[in-house]
Short mmCIF file of C-alpha atoms and ligand atoms in Angstrom, two decimals:
data_model
loop_
_atom_site.label_atom_id
_atom_site.label_comp_id
_atom_site.label_asym_id
_atom_site.label_seq_id
_atom_site.Cartn_x
_atom_site.Cartn_y
_atom_site.Cartn_z
CA UNK A 6 270.07 45.12 260.58
CA UNK A 7 267.81 42.48 259.07
CA UNK A 8 265.91 42.26 262.34
CA UNK A 9 265.17 45.96 262.64
CA UNK A 10 261.96 46.14 260.60
CA UNK A 11 260.53 43.14 262.43
CA UNK A 12 261.54 44.57 265.78
CA UNK A 13 259.89 47.90 264.98
CA UNK A 14 256.75 46.60 263.41
CA UNK A 15 254.74 45.58 266.48
CA UNK A 16 255.28 48.97 268.14
CA UNK A 17 254.26 50.85 264.97
CA UNK A 18 251.16 48.71 264.64
CA UNK A 19 250.27 49.35 268.25
CA UNK A 20 250.74 53.11 267.88
CA UNK A 21 248.61 53.10 264.75
CA UNK A 22 245.93 51.10 266.56
CA UNK A 23 246.05 53.55 269.49
CA UNK A 24 245.61 56.50 267.12
CA UNK A 25 242.76 54.79 265.34
CA UNK A 26 241.03 54.01 268.64
CA UNK A 27 241.30 57.56 270.00
CA UNK A 28 237.83 59.11 269.69
CA UNK A 29 238.72 62.05 267.49
CA UNK A 30 236.95 65.33 266.91
CA UNK A 31 237.50 67.32 263.74
CA UNK A 32 236.95 71.07 263.93
CA UNK A 33 238.52 72.40 260.75
CA UNK A 34 237.33 70.62 257.63
CA UNK A 35 236.07 72.28 254.46
CA UNK A 36 233.59 69.85 252.95
CA UNK A 37 234.44 71.11 249.45
CA UNK A 38 238.04 70.20 250.29
CA UNK A 39 237.09 66.53 250.61
CA UNK A 40 236.26 66.29 246.89
CA UNK A 41 238.55 63.51 245.69
CA UNK A 42 239.61 63.62 242.01
CA UNK A 43 237.65 60.47 241.15
CA UNK A 44 234.41 61.94 242.53
CA UNK A 45 235.14 65.31 240.90
CA UNK A 46 235.37 63.67 237.48
CA UNK A 47 232.37 61.42 238.10
CA UNK A 48 230.22 64.42 239.10
CA UNK A 49 231.52 66.44 236.14
CA UNK A 50 230.30 63.69 233.85
CA UNK A 51 227.01 63.23 235.68
CA UNK A 52 226.28 66.97 235.51
CA UNK A 53 227.76 67.78 232.11
CA UNK A 54 230.31 70.16 233.62
CA UNK A 55 233.58 70.68 231.72
CA UNK A 56 236.61 70.80 234.01
CA UNK A 57 239.77 72.70 233.06
CA UNK A 58 241.80 69.47 233.35
CA UNK A 59 241.53 66.68 230.75
CA UNK A 60 241.86 63.86 233.27
CA UNK A 61 242.65 62.91 236.86
CA UNK A 62 246.40 62.80 236.22
CA UNK A 63 246.36 66.39 234.96
CA UNK A 64 244.27 67.47 237.94
CA UNK A 65 246.74 65.86 240.32
CA UNK A 66 249.53 67.75 238.61
CA UNK A 67 247.69 70.96 239.44
CA UNK A 68 248.08 70.05 243.12
CA UNK A 69 251.63 71.44 243.17
CA UNK A 70 250.52 74.38 245.31
CA UNK A 71 252.90 77.18 246.17
CA UNK A 72 250.63 79.13 248.50
CA UNK A 73 247.03 79.44 249.67
CA UNK A 74 245.81 81.24 246.55
CA UNK A 75 247.24 78.65 244.17
CA UNK A 76 245.24 76.04 246.08
CA UNK A 77 242.05 78.10 246.26
CA UNK A 78 242.10 78.58 242.47
CA UNK A 79 241.91 74.80 241.98
CA UNK A 80 239.52 74.24 244.89
CA UNK A 81 236.92 76.72 243.59
CA UNK A 82 237.11 75.30 240.06
CA UNK A 83 236.64 71.78 241.40
CA UNK A 84 233.59 72.82 243.43
CA UNK A 85 231.82 73.75 240.18
CA UNK A 86 230.86 70.09 239.65
CA UNK A 87 228.57 70.22 242.71
CA UNK A 88 225.12 71.12 241.44
CA UNK A 89 222.42 68.97 243.03
CA UNK A 90 221.54 67.82 246.55
CA UNK A 91 222.67 64.31 245.58
CA UNK A 92 226.13 65.66 244.72
CA UNK A 93 226.48 67.26 248.14
CA UNK A 94 225.20 64.03 249.69
CA UNK A 95 227.80 61.96 247.83
CA UNK A 96 230.55 64.42 248.79
CA UNK A 97 229.68 64.39 252.49
CA UNK A 98 229.03 60.65 252.56
CA UNK A 99 232.47 59.94 251.10
CA UNK A 100 233.97 62.14 253.83
CA UNK A 101 231.94 60.38 256.54
CA UNK A 102 233.18 56.98 255.34
CA UNK A 103 236.74 58.25 255.76
CA UNK A 104 235.84 59.79 259.10
CA UNK A 105 234.43 56.49 260.36
CA UNK A 106 237.54 54.63 259.20
CA UNK A 107 239.67 57.21 261.03
CA UNK A 108 237.79 56.90 264.31
CA UNK A 109 236.18 60.35 264.19
CA UNK A 110 233.35 60.59 266.72
CA UNK A 111 232.29 64.20 266.12
CA UNK A 112 232.94 66.57 263.24
CA UNK A 113 232.14 70.23 262.60
CA UNK A 114 232.26 70.86 258.89
CA UNK A 115 232.73 74.12 257.04
CA UNK A 116 230.81 74.92 253.89
CA UNK A 117 231.25 77.96 251.64
CA UNK A 118 227.69 79.01 250.65
CA UNK A 119 228.85 81.81 248.35
CA UNK A 120 230.86 79.39 246.21
CA UNK A 121 227.61 77.65 245.34
CA UNK A 122 224.99 80.42 245.35
CA UNK A 123 227.21 82.44 242.96
CA UNK A 124 226.74 79.56 240.46
CA UNK A 125 222.97 79.53 240.90
CA UNK A 126 222.93 76.58 243.32
CA UNK A 127 220.62 77.44 246.21
CA UNK A 128 221.71 76.99 249.79
CA UNK A 129 218.71 74.68 250.30
CA UNK A 130 220.18 72.25 247.76
CA UNK A 131 223.61 72.38 249.44
CA UNK A 132 222.30 71.87 252.95
CA UNK A 133 219.74 69.19 252.02
CA UNK A 134 222.53 67.06 250.59
CA UNK A 135 225.00 67.65 253.42
CA UNK A 136 222.44 67.10 256.18
CA UNK A 137 221.22 63.88 254.54
CA UNK A 138 224.70 62.38 254.61
CA UNK A 139 225.45 63.62 258.12
CA UNK A 140 222.18 62.14 259.42
CA UNK A 141 222.97 58.80 257.77
CA UNK A 142 226.50 58.84 259.24
CA UNK A 143 225.02 59.42 262.66
CA UNK A 144 222.68 56.45 262.26
CA UNK A 145 225.35 54.18 260.84
CA UNK A 146 228.41 55.06 262.94
CA UNK A 147 227.14 57.34 265.71
CA UNK A 148 229.19 60.22 264.33
CA UNK A 149 227.73 63.51 265.57
CA UNK A 150 228.24 66.66 263.55
CA UNK A 151 227.54 70.33 263.01
CA UNK A 152 227.67 72.65 260.02
CA UNK A 153 229.53 75.96 260.04
CA UNK A 154 229.02 78.15 256.95
CA UNK A 155 231.98 80.40 256.17
CA UNK A 156 232.01 83.80 254.53
CA UNK A 157 234.54 84.25 251.74
CA UNK A 158 236.81 87.08 252.80
CA UNK A 159 237.88 87.90 249.22
CA UNK A 160 234.29 89.06 248.74
CA UNK A 161 232.86 92.15 250.41
CA UNK A 162 231.39 92.53 253.91
CA UNK A 163 228.09 93.44 252.20
CA UNK A 164 228.12 90.11 250.39
CA UNK A 165 228.87 88.38 253.69
CA UNK A 166 225.83 90.11 255.20
CA UNK A 167 223.68 88.89 252.28
CA UNK A 168 225.02 85.38 252.75
CA UNK A 169 224.24 85.58 256.46
CA UNK A 170 220.64 86.66 255.73
CA UNK A 171 220.28 83.60 253.47
CA UNK A 172 221.79 81.33 256.15
CA UNK A 173 219.60 82.79 258.88
CA UNK A 174 216.63 80.94 257.36
CA UNK A 175 218.19 77.71 258.60
CA UNK A 176 218.05 78.76 262.26
CA UNK A 177 219.81 76.35 264.60
CA UNK A 178 220.66 73.94 261.81
CA UNK A 179 223.95 75.86 261.81
CA UNK A 180 225.99 76.01 265.00
CA UNK A 181 228.11 78.98 264.02
CA UNK A 182 229.86 80.87 261.24
CA UNK A 183 233.40 81.18 259.99
CA UNK A 184 235.60 83.28 257.73
CA UNK A 185 237.84 81.71 255.10
CA UNK A 186 239.45 82.11 251.65
CA UNK A 187 242.35 84.43 250.72
CA UNK A 188 243.79 85.78 253.94
CA UNK A 189 246.51 88.12 252.69
CA UNK A 190 245.27 91.72 252.60
CA UNK A 191 241.85 90.65 253.84
CA UNK A 192 241.91 91.46 257.56
CA UNK A 193 239.12 89.96 259.66
CA UNK A 194 238.08 93.32 261.12
CA UNK A 195 236.32 94.20 257.85
CA UNK A 196 233.67 91.62 258.80
CA UNK A 197 233.07 92.89 262.35
CA UNK A 198 229.49 93.94 261.65
CA UNK A 199 228.19 90.61 260.39
CA UNK A 200 230.01 88.78 263.18
CA UNK A 201 228.45 91.11 265.78
CA UNK A 202 225.04 90.31 264.31
CA UNK A 203 225.49 86.56 264.23
CA UNK A 204 226.84 86.50 267.75
CA UNK A 205 223.89 88.60 268.92
CA UNK A 206 221.67 85.99 267.26
CA UNK A 207 223.28 83.29 269.41
CA UNK A 208 225.68 81.67 266.94
CA UNK A 209 229.25 80.66 267.65
CA UNK A 210 232.05 82.31 265.68
CA UNK A 211 235.35 81.14 264.24
CA UNK A 212 237.75 82.67 261.72
CA UNK A 213 240.80 81.65 259.75
CA UNK A 214 243.65 83.85 260.96
CA UNK A 215 247.40 83.55 261.14
CA UNK A 216 247.70 80.98 258.36
CA UNK A 217 249.32 83.25 255.77
CA UNK A 218 248.24 86.45 257.43
CA UNK A 219 250.18 88.05 260.31
CA UNK A 220 249.74 87.54 264.04
CA UNK A 221 247.90 90.87 264.07
CA UNK A 222 245.02 89.19 262.20
CA UNK A 223 244.71 86.65 265.02
CA UNK A 224 244.42 89.48 267.52
CA UNK A 225 241.94 91.25 265.27
CA UNK A 226 239.77 88.12 264.98
CA UNK A 227 239.70 87.87 268.77
CA UNK A 228 239.11 91.53 269.51
CA UNK A 229 236.87 92.55 266.62
CA UNK A 230 235.04 89.34 265.70
CA UNK A 231 235.07 87.85 269.24
CA UNK A 232 235.63 84.38 267.86
CA UNK A 233 235.40 81.23 269.99
CA UNK A 234 238.21 79.53 268.06
CA UNK A 235 240.97 80.55 265.68
CA UNK A 236 241.40 78.44 262.55
CA UNK A 237 245.10 77.78 261.90
CA UNK A 238 246.66 80.55 264.02
CA UNK A 239 250.18 79.17 263.61
CA UNK A 240 251.63 82.64 263.00
CA UNK A 241 250.54 83.76 266.47
CA UNK A 242 254.03 82.68 267.53
CA UNK A 243 255.37 85.88 265.99
CA UNK A 244 253.80 87.84 268.87
CA UNK A 245 254.84 86.65 272.34
CA UNK A 246 252.22 88.74 274.14
CA UNK A 247 249.50 87.30 271.92
CA UNK A 248 250.71 83.76 272.64
CA UNK A 249 250.50 84.43 276.38
CA UNK A 250 246.98 85.76 275.98
CA UNK A 251 245.82 82.85 273.81
CA UNK A 252 247.25 80.41 276.33
CA UNK A 253 245.77 82.20 279.36
CA UNK A 254 242.33 82.35 277.75
CA UNK A 255 242.66 78.78 276.39
CA UNK A 256 241.56 79.95 272.95
CA UNK A 257 241.42 76.85 270.76
CA UNK A 258 243.56 76.85 267.62
CA UNK A 259 242.52 74.44 264.87
CA UNK A 260 245.92 73.55 263.44
CA UNK A 261 246.16 71.68 260.11
CA UNK A 262 249.68 70.23 259.80
CA UNK A 263 249.55 68.60 256.33
CA UNK A 264 247.80 71.68 254.95
CA UNK A 265 250.55 73.92 256.33
CA UNK A 266 253.22 71.86 254.58
CA UNK A 267 251.33 71.64 251.27
CA UNK A 268 250.62 75.38 251.13
CA UNK A 269 254.14 76.38 252.09
CA UNK A 270 253.19 77.87 255.46
CA UNK A 271 256.07 75.72 256.71
CA UNK A 272 258.87 74.13 254.65
CA UNK A 273 258.46 70.61 255.98
CA UNK A 274 256.71 68.81 258.81
CA UNK A 275 259.77 68.84 261.08
CA UNK A 276 259.74 72.66 260.82
CA UNK A 277 256.09 72.89 261.89
CA UNK A 278 255.61 74.96 265.04
CA UNK A 279 253.27 72.40 266.65
CA UNK A 280 255.71 71.41 269.38
CA UNK A 281 256.48 75.04 270.17
CA UNK A 282 252.78 75.77 270.33
CA UNK A 283 252.23 72.91 272.77
CA UNK A 284 255.22 74.00 274.84
CA UNK A 285 253.75 77.52 275.01
CA UNK A 286 250.59 76.08 276.56
CA UNK A 287 248.38 76.83 273.57
CA UNK A 288 245.11 74.95 273.21
CA UNK A 289 246.05 73.16 269.99
CA UNK A 290 243.83 70.76 268.05
CA UNK A 291 244.74 68.67 264.98
CA UNK A 292 242.64 68.88 261.81
CA UNK A 293 242.75 68.08 258.10
CA UNK A 294 241.45 71.28 256.39
CA UNK A 295 241.10 70.08 252.76
CA UNK A 296 242.19 66.45 252.92
CA UNK A 297 241.52 65.51 249.28
CA UNK A 298 243.97 68.22 248.23
CA UNK A 299 246.58 68.02 250.99
CA UNK A 300 247.39 64.33 251.04
CA UNK A 301 245.68 63.11 254.16
CA UNK A 302 242.61 62.88 256.36
CA UNK A 303 242.52 63.41 260.10
CA UNK A 304 244.24 60.14 260.99
CA UNK A 305 247.05 60.98 258.57
CA UNK A 306 247.50 64.37 260.23
CA UNK A 307 247.76 62.80 263.69
CA UNK A 308 250.18 60.19 262.34
CA UNK A 309 252.30 62.88 260.64
CA UNK A 310 252.77 64.92 263.82
CA UNK A 311 253.29 61.83 265.94
CA UNK A 312 256.13 60.85 263.67
CA UNK A 313 257.65 64.31 263.20
CA UNK A 314 257.69 65.13 266.91
CA UNK A 315 257.85 61.65 268.40
CA UNK A 316 254.66 62.43 270.30
CA UNK A 317 253.85 59.95 273.01
CA UNK A 318 250.38 58.70 273.85
CA UNK A 319 249.84 61.36 276.50
CA UNK A 320 250.50 64.11 273.97
CA UNK A 321 248.21 62.52 271.39
CA UNK A 322 245.51 62.09 274.00
CA UNK A 323 245.90 65.72 275.02
CA UNK A 324 245.38 66.82 271.41
CA UNK A 325 242.24 64.69 271.20
CA UNK A 326 240.99 66.03 274.55
CA UNK A 327 241.64 69.61 273.43
CA UNK A 328 239.41 69.01 270.41
CA UNK A 329 236.57 67.66 272.55
CA UNK A 330 236.80 70.70 274.84
CA UNK A 331 236.94 73.11 271.88
CA UNK A 332 233.98 71.59 270.05
CA UNK A 333 230.53 73.15 269.94
CA UNK A 334 228.89 69.87 270.96
CA UNK A 335 226.56 70.15 273.97
CA UNK A 336 227.69 69.24 277.46
CA UNK A 337 226.19 65.75 277.40
CA UNK A 338 227.92 64.85 274.14
CA UNK A 339 231.22 66.29 275.37
CA UNK A 340 230.95 64.17 278.53
CA UNK A 341 230.27 61.11 276.38
CA UNK A 342 233.27 61.84 274.17
CA UNK A 343 235.45 62.37 277.22
CA UNK A 344 234.36 59.02 278.68
CA UNK A 345 235.12 57.33 275.37
CA UNK A 346 238.56 58.97 275.33
CA UNK A 347 239.30 57.90 278.89
CA UNK A 348 238.32 54.34 278.10
CA UNK A 349 241.06 54.30 275.45
CA UNK A 350 243.75 56.24 277.32
CA UNK A 351 243.11 54.76 280.73
N1 HPA B 5 242.45 78.72 254.25
C1 HPA B 5 241.57 79.63 253.84
N2 HPA B 5 240.48 79.31 253.15
C2 HPA B 5 240.27 78.04 252.86
C3 HPA B 5 241.16 77.07 253.25
C4 HPA B 5 242.30 77.43 253.98
O1 HPA B 5 243.15 76.61 254.40
N3 HPA B 5 240.66 75.90 252.79
C5 HPA B 5 239.50 76.17 252.15
N4 HPA B 5 239.27 77.47 252.19
ZN1 ZN B 6 240.74 76.01 256.39
#
């Protein structure tokens, strides 16, 4: 028995090193969800914002989420400390440092414009800060990136259209648009008009669907919003015909394992449908969603599923390859990422 830890250690180290070396692509990451408690309190002090929690310990206690809404309530309150371009820079830079440590080569980050403009913070301020950090991360680590603003589905389609008009000023500085926030009772089809417009304007489209909402919302996002990827999508398994269609069309699903456990979408990691999704031939990718709130960044998510499902290197490589294929990077960058992946996987 005494020898067991020693005997296991080299293999674990090697697996961890393999995971770290895999050139990873992150496709489902809310930048506001990377706000660590320490930075939240530092920014609150810097900006004279009063948070509803007296200290970091109390904030961490509020992380006992029972569902998506209980998380969103905390997440939106935390975002109130972000006021100036420098705050958004610091937020995104902290994420990029983690991304570099995790071996992320390309990341497509979500931002919720309405969360900020509703507080009188202009989108120019938000984007100036984010783009500054992303440009610096590209210079320092070669990490390429894109920004995907998301419409808040608990607000109206008219408000989404106003948000889109505001975003349109930024032209191709955004690669596409998404739909997030409270999914229950907020079907994607309500936003068909703004999605038709943005697609006509040449943008890519994604939407959260099938996280807490039913499989029917996944179908609706495909058929009415014509999305290129589904964010989450785990509940698609409740509709066998839909699963067959998603697999046949190779529609990417941006799955977020630690998020699903923390928000009660699944009871525990071993009950996560990831393996079933892979077995069904679905184009699954691994992502971190809101890592500051859900207990882990991208590397932690890969490690968690590797452990829960005893995934071998081929399976991990397939997940990484799926993310490259599903990204909105241009062909040259995708080819570069694929070469980098092959150099690790052999
Ligand atoms: N689901 C919906 N909206 C969100 C999420 C999520 O997981 N994270 C941040 N906004
Ligand atoms: Zn999300």
